[in-house]
mmCIF file of C-alpha atoms in Angstrom:
data_model
loop_
_atom_site.group_PDB
_atom_site.id
_atom_site.type_symbol
_atom_site.label_atom_id
_atom_site.label_comp_id
_atom_site.label_asym_id
_atom_site.label_seq_id
_atom_site.Cartn_x
_atom_site.Cartn_y
_atom_site.Cartn_z
ATOM 1 C CA UNK A 1 13.800 -3.975 -38.237
ATOM 2 C CA UNK A 2 11.693 -6.386 -36.192
ATOM 3 C CA UNK A 3 13.574 -8.779 -33.915
ATOM 4 C CA UNK A 4 12.243 -12.183 -32.852
ATOM 5 C CA UNK A 5 11.522 -11.952 -29.129
ATOM 6 C CA UNK A 6 12.433 -15.603 -28.548
ATOM 7 C CA UNK A 7 16.074 -14.660 -29.146
ATOM 8 C CA UNK A 8 16.114 -12.120 -26.314
ATOM 9 C CA UNK A 9 17.963 -13.068 -23.126
ATOM 10 C CA UNK A 10 15.670 -13.176 -20.094
ATOM 11 C CA UNK A 11 17.083 -11.499 -16.983
ATOM 12 C CA UNK A 12 16.084 -12.983 -13.647
ATOM 13 C CA UNK A 13 14.817 -10.493 -11.056
ATOM 14 C CA UNK A 14 15.157 -11.745 -7.462
ATOM 15 C CA UNK A 15 12.315 -11.144 -5.002
ATOM 16 C CA UNK A 16 14.506 -8.871 -2.909
ATOM 17 C CA UNK A 17 17.461 -7.576 -4.950
ATOM 18 C CA UNK A 18 20.550 -6.902 -2.844
ATOM 19 C CA UNK A 19 22.394 -5.485 -5.837
ATOM 20 C CA UNK A 20 19.889 -3.249 -7.573
ATOM 21 C CA UNK A 21 22.640 -1.405 -9.461
ATOM 22 C CA UNK A 22 23.806 -4.660 -11.021
ATOM 23 C CA UNK A 23 20.263 -5.588 -11.974
ATOM 24 C CA UNK A 24 19.680 -2.206 -13.619
ATOM 25 C CA UNK A 25 22.991 -2.420 -15.483
ATOM 26 C CA UNK A 26 22.072 -5.861 -16.821
ATOM 27 C CA UNK A 27 18.689 -4.584 -17.983
ATOM 28 C CA UNK A 28 20.244 -1.530 -19.659
ATOM 29 C CA UNK A 29 22.715 -3.681 -21.561
ATOM 30 C CA UNK A 30 19.760 -5.284 -23.363
ATOM 31 C CA UNK A 31 18.763 -1.916 -24.841
ATOM 32 C CA UNK A 32 15.539 0.045 -24.550
ATOM 33 C CA UNK A 33 13.429 -3.062 -23.899
ATOM 34 C CA UNK A 34 14.504 -6.153 -21.984
ATOM 35 C CA UNK A 35 12.830 -9.431 -21.091
ATOM 36 C CA UNK A 36 12.769 -10.092 -17.342
ATOM 37 C CA UNK A 37 11.589 -13.014 -15.252
ATOM 38 C CA UNK A 38 9.973 -11.917 -12.008
ATOM 39 C CA UNK A 39 9.604 -14.241 -9.002
ATOM 40 C CA UNK A 40 6.965 -16.879 -9.632
ATOM 41 C CA UNK A 41 8.035 -17.349 -13.250
ATOM 42 C CA UNK A 42 6.263 -14.184 -14.394
ATOM 43 C CA UNK A 43 7.995 -13.140 -17.626
ATOM 44 C CA UNK A 44 7.407 -9.560 -18.717
ATOM 45 C CA UNK A 45 9.112 -6.752 -20.551
ATOM 46 C CA UNK A 46 11.058 -3.995 -18.828
ATOM 47 C CA UNK A 47 11.347 -0.499 -20.287
ATOM 48 C CA UNK A 48 14.829 0.530 -19.220
ATOM 49 C CA UNK A 49 16.302 3.230 -21.433
ATOM 50 C CA UNK A 50 15.387 6.768 -20.414
ATOM 51 C CA UNK A 51 14.006 7.725 -23.819
ATOM 52 C CA UNK A 52 12.092 4.445 -24.197
ATOM 53 C CA UNK A 53 10.449 4.684 -20.780
ATOM 54 C CA UNK A 54 9.731 8.401 -21.172
ATOM 55 C CA UNK A 55 7.946 7.820 -24.474
ATOM 56 C CA UNK A 56 6.001 4.865 -23.122
ATOM 57 C CA UNK A 57 4.675 6.910 -20.194
ATOM 58 C CA UNK A 58 2.758 9.056 -22.690
ATOM 59 C CA UNK A 59 2.042 6.387 -25.330
ATOM 60 C CA UNK A 60 -1.704 5.833 -25.702
ATOM 61 C CA UNK A 61 -1.048 2.287 -26.932
ATOM 62 C CA UNK A 62 -0.217 1.345 -23.347
ATOM 63 C CA UNK A 63 -2.351 1.756 -20.257
ATOM 64 C CA UNK A 64 -2.348 0.590 -16.620
ATOM 65 C CA UNK A 65 -5.649 -1.295 -16.543
ATOM 66 C CA UNK A 66 -4.856 -4.731 -15.117
ATOM 67 C CA UNK A 67 -7.721 -6.210 -17.155
ATOM 68 C CA UNK A 68 -5.484 -5.800 -20.219
ATOM 69 C CA UNK A 69 -2.851 -8.179 -18.805
ATOM 70 C CA UNK A 70 -3.200 -11.327 -20.897
ATOM 71 C CA UNK A 71 -1.285 -13.590 -18.494
ATOM 72 C CA UNK A 72 -3.553 -12.555 -15.634
ATOM 73 C CA UNK A 73 -6.729 -13.050 -17.634
ATOM 74 C CA UNK A 74 -5.503 -16.461 -18.813
ATOM 75 C CA UNK A 75 -4.989 -17.614 -15.224
ATOM 76 C CA UNK A 76 -1.201 -17.737 -15.427
ATOM 77 C CA UNK A 77 -0.812 -15.423 -12.404
ATOM 78 C CA UNK A 78 -2.257 -16.957 -9.204
ATOM 79 C CA UNK A 79 -4.458 -14.799 -6.989
ATOM 80 C CA UNK A 80 -2.005 -15.176 -4.099
ATOM 81 C CA UNK A 81 0.969 -13.861 -6.104
ATOM 82 C CA UNK A 82 2.512 -10.749 -4.461
ATOM 83 C CA UNK A 83 1.944 -8.737 -7.658
ATOM 84 C CA UNK A 84 -1.831 -9.146 -7.437
ATOM 85 C CA UNK A 85 -2.222 -6.826 -4.463
ATOM 86 C CA UNK A 86 -0.078 -4.191 -6.178
ATOM 87 C CA UNK A 87 -1.650 -4.385 -9.641
ATOM 88 C CA UNK A 88 -5.239 -5.552 -9.270
ATOM 89 C CA UNK A 89 -6.785 -2.351 -7.940
ATOM 90 C CA UNK A 90 -9.224 0.211 -9.291
ATOM 91 C CA UNK A 91 -7.950 3.687 -8.547
ATOM 92 C CA UNK A 92 -6.369 6.681 -10.220
ATOM 93 C CA UNK A 93 -3.091 4.864 -10.879
ATOM 94 C CA UNK A 94 -4.703 2.073 -12.926
ATOM 95 C CA UNK A 95 -7.433 4.056 -14.691
ATOM 96 C CA UNK A 96 -7.063 5.606 -18.136
ATOM 97 C CA UNK A 97 -8.867 8.057 -20.367
ATOM 98 C CA UNK A 98 -12.048 9.596 -18.985
ATOM 99 C CA UNK A 99 -11.969 7.479 -15.813
ATOM 100 C CA UNK A 100 -8.439 8.621 -15.045
ATOM 101 C CA UNK A 101 -9.382 12.268 -15.574
ATOM 102 C CA UNK A 102 -12.420 11.808 -13.315
ATOM 103 C CA UNK A 103 -10.413 10.278 -10.474
ATOM 104 C CA UNK A 104 -7.421 12.590 -10.766
ATOM 105 C CA UNK A 105 -9.776 15.565 -10.840
ATOM 106 C CA UNK A 106 -11.075 14.647 -7.390
ATOM 107 C CA UNK A 107 -7.600 15.195 -5.924
ATOM 108 C CA UNK A 108 -5.802 17.631 -8.235
ATOM 109 C CA UNK A 109 -6.758 20.820 -6.386
ATOM 110 C CA UNK A 110 -5.602 19.380 -3.051
ATOM 111 C CA UNK A 111 -2.148 18.655 -4.472
ATOM 112 C CA UNK A 112 -1.735 21.821 -6.553
ATOM 113 C CA UNK A 113 1.783 23.250 -5.988
ATOM 114 C CA UNK A 114 0.397 26.573 -4.746
ATOM 115 C CA UNK A 115 -1.684 24.815 -2.116
ATOM 116 C CA UNK A 116 1.116 22.453 -1.125
ATOM 117 C CA UNK A 117 3.455 25.419 -0.574
ATOM 118 C CA UNK A 118 1.149 26.588 2.209
ATOM 119 C CA UNK A 119 1.953 23.408 4.123
ATOM 120 C CA UNK A 120 5.616 24.352 4.608
ATOM 121 C CA UNK A 121 5.215 25.626 8.211
ATOM 122 C CA UNK A 122 3.439 22.414 9.259
ATOM 123 C CA UNK A 123 6.082 20.216 7.627
ATOM 124 C CA UNK A 124 8.862 22.257 9.248
ATOM 125 C CA UNK A 125 7.194 21.867 12.641
ATOM 126 C CA UNK A 126 7.075 18.112 12.168
ATOM 127 C CA UNK A 127 10.774 18.061 11.238
ATOM 128 C CA UNK A 128 11.646 20.178 14.288
ATOM 129 C CA UNK A 129 9.735 17.848 16.605
ATOM 130 C CA UNK A 130 11.262 14.662 15.217
ATOM 131 C CA UNK A 131 14.815 16.033 15.394
ATOM 132 C CA UNK A 132 14.241 17.296 18.943
ATOM 133 C CA UNK A 133 12.984 13.873 19.994
ATOM 134 C CA UNK A 134 16.020 12.196 18.417
ATOM 135 C CA UNK A 135 18.339 14.578 20.265
ATOM 136 C CA UNK A 136 16.594 13.937 23.589
ATOM 137 C CA UNK A 137 16.979 10.169 23.210
ATOM 138 C CA UNK A 138 20.751 10.476 22.830
ATOM 139 C CA UNK A 139 23.425 10.320 20.173
ATOM 140 C CA UNK A 140 22.251 7.268 18.253
ATOM 141 C CA UNK A 141 19.099 6.455 16.331
ATOM 142 C CA UNK A 142 17.490 4.393 13.617
ATOM 143 C CA UNK A 143 16.999 7.161 11.088
ATOM 144 C CA UNK A 144 14.260 5.244 9.264
ATOM 145 C CA UNK A 145 11.915 4.579 12.188
ATOM 146 C CA UNK A 146 12.670 7.837 14.008
ATOM 147 C CA UNK A 147 12.739 10.318 11.121
ATOM 148 C CA UNK A 148 12.500 9.158 7.492
ATOM 149 C CA UNK A 149 9.269 7.195 7.926
ATOM 150 C CA UNK A 150 7.433 9.304 10.569
ATOM 151 C CA UNK A 151 7.853 12.578 8.665
ATOM 152 C CA UNK A 152 5.895 11.752 5.475
ATOM 153 C CA UNK A 153 3.575 9.437 7.405
ATOM 154 C CA UNK A 154 2.506 12.180 9.796
ATOM 155 C CA UNK A 155 2.185 14.769 7.031
ATOM 156 C CA UNK A 156 -0.062 12.663 4.783
ATOM 157 C CA UNK A 157 -2.005 11.312 7.777
ATOM 158 C CA UNK A 158 -2.852 14.867 8.812
ATOM 159 C CA UNK A 159 -3.935 15.800 5.284
ATOM 160 C CA UNK A 160 -5.874 12.557 5.037
ATOM 161 C CA UNK A 161 -7.586 12.933 8.403
ATOM 162 C CA UNK A 162 -6.280 9.625 9.752
ATOM 163 C CA UNK A 163 -6.564 9.212 13.537
ATOM 164 C CA UNK A 164 -3.271 8.704 15.380
ATOM 165 C CA UNK A 165 -4.248 5.270 16.652
ATOM 166 C CA UNK A 166 -4.696 3.908 13.111
ATOM 167 C CA UNK A 167 -1.411 5.069 11.620
ATOM 168 C CA UNK A 168 0.758 2.171 12.740
ATOM 169 C CA UNK A 169 -1.611 -0.402 11.252
ATOM 170 C CA UNK A 170 -1.805 1.148 7.786
ATOM 171 C CA UNK A 171 1.976 1.625 7.668
ATOM 172 C CA UNK A 172 2.455 -2.086 8.386
ATOM 173 C CA UNK A 173 -0.143 -3.059 5.770
ATOM 174 C CA UNK A 174 1.469 -0.857 3.136
ATOM 175 C CA UNK A 175 4.929 -2.291 3.663
ATOM 176 C CA UNK A 176 3.464 -5.797 3.639
ATOM 177 C CA UNK A 177 1.735 -5.147 0.302
ATOM 178 C CA UNK A 178 4.934 -3.741 -1.229
ATOM 179 C CA UNK A 179 6.923 -6.855 -0.311
ATOM 180 C CA UNK A 180 7.576 -8.972 -3.390
ATOM 181 C CA UNK A 181 8.884 -11.844 -1.263
ATOM 182 C CA UNK A 182 5.663 -12.319 0.716
ATOM 183 C CA UNK A 183 4.308 -15.836 1.097
ATOM 184 C CA UNK A 184 0.945 -16.802 -0.367
ATOM 185 C CA UNK A 185 -0.616 -16.698 3.111
ATOM 186 C CA UNK A 186 0.844 -13.252 3.816
ATOM 187 C CA UNK A 187 -0.558 -12.000 0.515
ATOM 188 C CA UNK A 188 -4.024 -13.349 1.338
ATOM 189 C CA UNK A 189 -4.006 -11.829 4.822
ATOM 190 C CA UNK A 190 -2.845 -8.426 3.605
ATOM 191 C CA UNK A 191 -5.424 -8.310 0.809
ATOM 192 C CA UNK A 192 -8.132 -9.153 3.347
ATOM 193 C CA UNK A 193 -7.012 -6.717 6.025
ATOM 194 C CA UNK A 194 -6.677 -3.636 3.788
ATOM 195 C CA UNK A 195 -10.374 -3.354 2.817
ATOM 196 C CA UNK A 196 -11.360 -4.211 6.406
ATOM 197 C CA UNK A 197 -9.204 -1.335 7.642
ATOM 198 C CA UNK A 198 -10.789 1.145 5.272
ATOM 199 C CA UNK A 199 -14.345 -0.015 5.942
ATOM 200 C CA UNK A 200 -13.750 0.767 9.607
ATOM 201 C CA UNK A 201 -12.226 4.126 8.680
ATOM 202 C CA UNK A 202 -15.126 5.012 6.371
ATOM 203 C CA UNK A 203 -17.641 4.184 9.095
ATOM 204 C CA UNK A 204 -15.724 6.354 11.557
ATOM 205 C CA UNK A 205 -15.308 9.279 9.176
ATOM 206 C CA UNK A 206 -18.939 9.321 8.075
ATOM 207 C CA UNK A 207 -19.848 10.371 11.588
ATOM 208 C CA UNK A 208 -17.321 13.194 11.667
ATOM 209 C CA UNK A 209 -16.623 14.463 8.165
ATOM 210 C CA UNK A 210 -14.021 17.192 8.072
ATOM 211 C CA UNK A 211 -11.797 19.241 5.792
ATOM 212 C CA UNK A 212 -9.525 16.355 4.843
ATOM 213 C CA UNK A 213 -8.852 14.063 1.887
ATOM 214 C CA UNK A 214 -10.613 11.016 3.305
ATOM 215 C CA UNK A 215 -13.799 12.994 3.931
ATOM 216 C CA UNK A 216 -13.631 14.494 0.449
ATOM 217 C CA UNK A 217 -13.425 11.042 -1.157
ATOM 218 C CA UNK A 218 -16.244 9.685 1.009
ATOM 219 C CA UNK A 219 -18.443 12.616 -0.042
ATOM 220 C CA UNK A 220 -17.452 11.973 -3.674
ATOM 221 C CA UNK A 221 -18.693 8.391 -3.305
ATOM 222 C CA UNK A 222 -21.983 9.614 -1.827
ATOM 223 C CA UNK A 223 -22.396 11.955 -4.801
ATOM 224 C CA UNK A 224 -21.698 9.173 -7.281
ATOM 225 C CA UNK A 225 -18.378 10.661 -8.407
ATOM 226 C CA UNK A 226 -16.780 7.410 -7.265
ATOM 227 C CA UNK A 227 -18.741 4.602 -8.840
ATOM 228 C CA UNK A 228 -18.326 1.819 -6.259
ATOM 229 C CA UNK A 229 -17.250 1.129 -2.704
ATOM 230 C CA UNK A 230 -14.286 -0.795 -4.116
ATOM 231 C CA UNK A 231 -13.179 2.280 -6.043
ATOM 232 C CA UNK A 232 -13.517 4.363 -2.869
ATOM 233 C CA UNK A 233 -11.412 1.927 -0.829
ATOM 234 C CA UNK A 234 -8.764 1.640 -3.529
ATOM 235 C CA UNK A 235 -8.563 5.430 -3.867
ATOM 236 C CA UNK A 236 -8.273 5.879 -0.095
ATOM 237 C CA UNK A 237 -5.472 3.340 0.082
ATOM 238 C CA UNK A 238 -3.681 4.807 -2.935
ATOM 239 C CA UNK A 239 -3.648 8.331 -1.474
ATOM 240 C CA UNK A 240 -2.527 7.229 1.958
ATOM 241 C CA UNK A 241 0.101 4.642 1.048
ATOM 242 C CA UNK A 242 1.641 6.603 -1.829
ATOM 243 C CA UNK A 243 1.989 9.554 0.523
ATOM 244 C CA UNK A 244 4.646 8.045 2.740
ATOM 245 C CA UNK A 245 6.393 4.874 1.575
ATOM 246 C CA UNK A 246 8.160 6.381 -1.455
ATOM 247 C CA UNK A 247 9.175 9.598 0.335
ATOM 248 C CA UNK A 248 10.500 7.643 3.308
ATOM 249 C CA UNK A 249 12.582 5.620 0.870
ATOM 250 C CA UNK A 250 14.029 8.709 -0.819
ATOM 251 C CA UNK A 251 14.965 10.239 2.546
ATOM 252 C CA UNK A 252 16.692 7.020 3.593
ATOM 253 C CA UNK A 253 18.423 6.567 0.246
ATOM 254 C CA UNK A 254 19.453 10.221 0.223
ATOM 255 C CA UNK A 255 20.956 10.134 3.703
ATOM 256 C CA UNK A 256 22.844 6.978 2.780
ATOM 257 C CA UNK A 257 24.122 8.593 -0.435
ATOM 258 C CA UNK A 258 25.368 11.718 1.331
ATOM 259 C CA UNK A 259 27.004 9.846 4.208
ATOM 260 C CA UNK A 260 28.849 7.521 1.828
ATOM 261 C CA UNK A 261 29.942 10.411 -0.417
ATOM 262 C CA UNK A 262 31.443 12.896 2.074
ATOM 263 C CA UNK A 263 32.884 15.161 -0.617
ATOM 264 C CA UNK A 264 29.427 15.562 -2.110
ATOM 265 C CA UNK A 265 27.994 16.301 1.331
ATOM 266 C CA UNK A 266 30.687 18.945 1.883
ATOM 267 C CA UNK A 267 29.707 20.716 -1.338
ATOM 268 C CA UNK A 268 26.153 21.070 -0.073
ATOM 269 C CA UNK A 269 26.894 21.912 3.555
ATOM 270 C CA UNK A 270 29.436 24.557 2.494
ATOM 271 C CA UNK A 271 26.890 26.221 0.220
ATOM 272 C CA UNK A 272 28.775 25.499 -3.002
ATOM 273 C CA UNK A 273 25.792 23.476 -4.232
ATOM 274 C CA UNK A 274 22.236 24.473 -3.249
ATOM 275 C CA UNK A 275 20.129 21.906 -1.437
ATOM 276 C CA UNK A 276 17.489 22.184 -4.161
ATOM 277 C CA UNK A 277 19.971 20.869 -6.731
ATOM 278 C CA UNK A 278 21.245 18.153 -4.402
ATOM 279 C CA UNK A 279 17.705 16.967 -3.758
ATOM 280 C CA UNK A 280 17.080 16.489 -7.473
ATOM 281 C CA UNK A 281 20.210 14.312 -7.625
ATOM 282 C CA UNK A 282 18.974 12.373 -4.600
ATOM 283 C CA UNK A 283 15.678 11.840 -6.406
ATOM 284 C CA UNK A 284 17.531 10.558 -9.483
ATOM 285 C CA UNK A 285 20.187 8.413 -7.870
ATOM 286 C CA UNK A 286 18.172 7.312 -4.856
ATOM 287 C CA UNK A 287 14.732 6.926 -6.365
ATOM 288 C CA UNK A 288 12.585 4.656 -4.222
ATOM 289 C CA UNK A 289 10.266 3.775 -7.117
ATOM 290 C CA UNK A 290 12.743 1.290 -8.546
ATOM 291 C CA UNK A 291 10.678 -0.975 -10.808
ATOM 292 C CA UNK A 292 6.979 -0.235 -10.975
ATOM 293 C CA UNK A 293 4.444 -2.677 -12.441
ATOM 294 C CA UNK A 294 2.972 -2.344 -15.113
ATOM 295 C CA UNK A 295 1.995 -0.816 -18.427
ATOM 296 C CA UNK A 296 -0.024 -3.118 -20.702
ATOM 297 C CA UNK A 297 0.048 -3.076 -24.489
ATOM 298 C CA UNK A 298 -3.440 -2.571 -25.936
ATOM 299 C CA UNK A 299 -2.180 -3.583 -29.396
ATOM 300 C CA UNK A 300 0.949 -5.059 -30.928
ATOM 301 C CA UNK A 301 3.696 -2.431 -30.642
ATOM 302 C CA UNK A 302 7.245 -2.498 -31.981
ATOM 303 C CA UNK A 303 9.680 -0.682 -29.705
ATOM 304 C CA UNK A 304 13.446 -0.543 -30.183
ATOM 305 C CA UNK A 305 13.326 -3.592 -32.429
ATOM 306 C CA UNK A 306 11.241 -5.660 -30.019
ATOM 307 C CA UNK A 307 7.669 -6.727 -30.633
ATOM 308 C CA UNK A 308 5.490 -6.132 -27.569
ATOM 309 C CA UNK A 309 2.308 -8.036 -28.170
ATOM 310 C CA UNK A 310 -1.175 -6.995 -27.150
ATOM 311 C CA UNK A 311 -1.721 -7.932 -23.506
ATOM 312 C CA UNK A 312 1.985 -8.016 -22.641
ATOM 313 C CA UNK A 313 3.007 -6.384 -19.368
ATOM 314 C CA UNK A 314 5.888 -3.894 -19.229
ATOM 315 C CA UNK A 315 7.778 -3.206 -16.006
ATOM 316 C CA UNK A 316 8.728 0.463 -15.649
ATOM 317 C CA UNK A 317 12.414 0.301 -14.699
ATOM 318 C CA UNK A 318 12.854 3.804 -13.264
ATOM 319 C CA UNK A 319 16.030 2.911 -11.387
ATOM 320 C CA UNK A 320 17.655 1.799 -14.634
ATOM 321 C CA UNK A 321 16.339 4.740 -16.671
ATOM 322 C CA UNK A 322 17.764 7.169 -14.122
ATOM 323 C CA UNK A 323 21.197 5.612 -14.694
ATOM 324 C CA UNK A 324 21.081 5.620 -18.494
ATOM 325 C CA UNK A 325 24.304 7.076 -19.887
ATOM 326 C CA UNK A 326 22.482 8.198 -23.032
ATOM 327 C CA UNK A 327 20.455 10.594 -20.866
ATOM 328 C CA UNK A 328 22.903 11.463 -18.080
ATOM 329 C CA UNK A 329 26.328 10.995 -19.620
ATOM 330 C CA UNK A 330 29.258 8.686 -18.777
ATOM 331 C CA UNK A 331 28.899 9.353 -15.035
ATOM 332 C CA UNK A 332 25.279 8.240 -14.848
ATOM 333 C CA UNK A 333 26.068 5.661 -12.159
ATOM 334 C CA UNK A 334 27.851 8.260 -10.035
ATOM 335 C CA UNK A 335 26.142 10.260 -7.274
ATOM 336 C CA UNK A 336 26.977 13.844 -8.232
ATOM 337 C CA UNK A 337 25.243 16.808 -6.593
ATOM 338 C CA UNK A 338 26.883 19.182 -9.102
ATOM 339 C CA UNK A 339 24.793 17.622 -11.883
ATOM 340 C CA UNK A 340 22.775 20.410 -13.524
ATOM 341 C CA UNK A 341 21.165 18.551 -16.425
ATOM 342 C CA UNK A 342 18.965 16.153 -14.494
ATOM 343 C CA UNK A 343 15.838 15.026 -16.388
ATOM 344 C CA UNK A 344 15.160 12.151 -13.989
ATOM 345 C CA UNK A 345 11.917 10.211 -14.225
ATOM 346 C CA UNK A 346 11.417 9.594 -10.513
ATOM 347 C CA UNK A 347 7.982 11.247 -10.616
ATOM 348 C CA UNK A 348 7.075 9.695 -13.945
ATOM 349 C CA UNK A 349 5.772 11.718 -16.849
ATOM 350 C CA UNK A 350 2.629 12.107 -18.895
ATOM 351 C CA UNK A 351 -0.967 11.678 -17.684
ATOM 352 C CA UNK A 352 0.088 9.461 -14.774
ATOM 353 C CA UNK A 353 2.886 11.697 -13.498
ATOM 354 C CA UNK A 354 3.029 11.702 -9.709
ATOM 355 C CA UNK A 355 0.292 13.910 -8.305
ATOM 356 C CA UNK A 356 2.207 14.224 -5.030
ATOM 357 C CA UNK A 357 5.475 15.449 -6.549
ATOM 358 C CA UNK A 358 5.151 18.945 -5.060
ATOM 359 C CA UNK A 359 4.454 17.501 -1.604
ATOM 360 C CA UNK A 360 7.400 15.108 -1.826
ATOM 361 C CA UNK A 361 9.778 17.881 -2.888
ATOM 362 C CA UNK A 362 8.505 20.091 -0.059
ATOM 363 C CA UNK A 363 9.120 17.342 2.499
ATOM 364 C CA UNK A 364 12.630 16.720 1.155
ATOM 365 C CA UNK A 365 13.476 20.434 1.178
ATOM 366 C CA UNK A 366 12.254 20.706 4.761
ATOM 367 C CA UNK A 367 14.001 17.510 5.894
ATOM 368 C CA UNK A 368 17.578 17.504 4.589
ATOM 369 C CA UNK A 369 19.012 20.934 5.585
ATOM 370 C CA UNK A 370 18.023 20.745 9.285
ATOM 371 C CA UNK A 371 18.865 17.040 9.495
ATOM 372 C CA UNK A 372 22.469 17.702 8.478
ATOM 373 C CA UNK A 373 22.546 21.080 10.226
ATOM 374 C CA UNK A 374 21.381 20.043 13.698
ATOM 375 C CA UNK A 375 22.791 16.536 13.972
ATOM 376 C CA UNK A 376 26.539 17.122 13.936
ATOM 377 C CA UNK A 377 28.944 14.356 12.934
ATOM 378 C CA UNK A 378 26.054 12.339 11.536
ATOM 379 C CA UNK A 379 27.452 8.954 10.523
ATOM 380 C CA UNK A 380 26.398 5.394 9.804
ATOM 381 C CA UNK A 381 27.158 2.913 12.552
ATOM 382 C CA UNK A 382 27.177 -0.033 10.124
ATOM 383 C CA UNK A 383 28.877 -0.518 6.786
ATOM 384 C CA UNK A 384 26.825 0.683 3.815
ATOM 385 C CA UNK A 385 26.843 -2.834 2.342
ATOM 386 C CA UNK A 386 25.197 -4.120 5.527
ATOM 387 C CA UNK A 387 22.127 -1.895 5.172
ATOM 388 C CA UNK A 388 19.039 -4.100 4.842
ATOM 389 C CA UNK A 389 16.355 -2.991 2.394
ATOM 390 C CA UNK A 390 12.663 -3.675 2.152
ATOM 391 C CA UNK A 391 12.220 -7.122 0.552
ATOM 392 C CA UNK A 392 10.966 -5.743 -2.735
ATOM 393 C CA UNK A 393 12.143 -5.187 -6.297
ATOM 394 C CA UNK A 394 9.412 -2.536 -6.640
ATOM 395 C CA UNK A 395 10.373 -0.155 -3.819
ATOM 396 C CA UNK A 396 13.961 0.673 -2.841
ATOM 397 C CA UNK A 397 13.779 1.633 0.830
ATOM 398 C CA UNK A 398 16.117 0.845 3.760
ATOM 399 C CA UNK A 399 14.414 -1.016 6.585
ATOM 400 C CA UNK A 400 16.824 0.355 9.176
ATOM 401 C CA UNK A 401 19.498 3.031 9.022
ATOM 402 C CA UNK A 402 21.416 3.110 12.314
ATOM 403 C CA UNK A 403 23.339 6.356 12.796
ATOM 404 C CA UNK A 404 25.295 8.216 15.439
ATOM 405 C CA UNK A 405 25.459 11.991 15.901
ATOM 406 C CA UNK A 406 26.063 14.902 18.254
ATOM 407 C CA UNK A 407 23.026 17.123 18.811
ATOM 408 C CA UNK A 408 23.791 20.712 17.863
ATOM 409 C CA UNK A 409 23.958 23.149 20.771
ATOM 410 C CA UNK A 410 22.584 25.955 18.572
#
């Protein structure tokens, strides 16, 4: 039965949600599809139910090409809106069909699980170094700036071939782009600085091509496998930024979850629950990809009684889908490391499933056991409700996570 969309309640999404659980619950109460109003009076759909979102991720009637977005093409979304920098790019994440296969093919071998597994010693060395540095500085730290962010940043920067002196700048640019509360001037500056950064990097790398991802993409452009300099820049930024911001968020969210659920932490530390299982629950409950823009309808589509018209944008509400009781049972809102049936969607599904999933899981497996094994009495030094998050409804990532600990003597 087709329902008139005008009768649907529209849920307001703040620029920087402080209560993401409440927002997701409100969206879920609307059913599989909900109408949401994003900052700047941008009204879109949100796919919230697990089954609805899972099906949409593989539905050929939707794609991620921003040119399909009717509101954008009609001039309803200003060029200085924070969403523009996130959505209006030409890379693997926004391509579809043959173009998507072409772009994903350039990177697929580098991120194959068998090849990623070979990186374990290097990731473990990075973890060892960061924990040793934390211990040397004393019994307190900001876990985000001293561990959660540097670990994936250094790993992807090494794979990418990014010089040390350029890492701080691209981290700042990435977090600026992900902010959905940025001012118009901040949006303009960030969108100008990102291509400038990569033009400098391309010029530098051309003189010293190596066995790294940036060099491989530059060579692909020279061979015509990337069809424009814009596509090259967007691909470079996609690989680099996606390689650290989401993983840093999951580490921060996971540490916060374990420290605020001591009985769950005990189950893991005592060996009653394997870390591999706990990490999947961290990925579900603490997903950093909270609400990702967008899928666009290429034709009128009826979903769960709602008519999504051609050109409509659909927000992918992963945080809500991962808390759907129809998929995870009555305790879906509860952090539970004993959960065995855990079909979370934190890495997506279908053609656009996360290419870096194996790398992210490797980093999490290398990070959590030694973090809780070598830093004894690890505890928050502020109340959990006082943790400040990145100002974004797209990415769920603590900005700071102050902790205290005793370095292990072992």
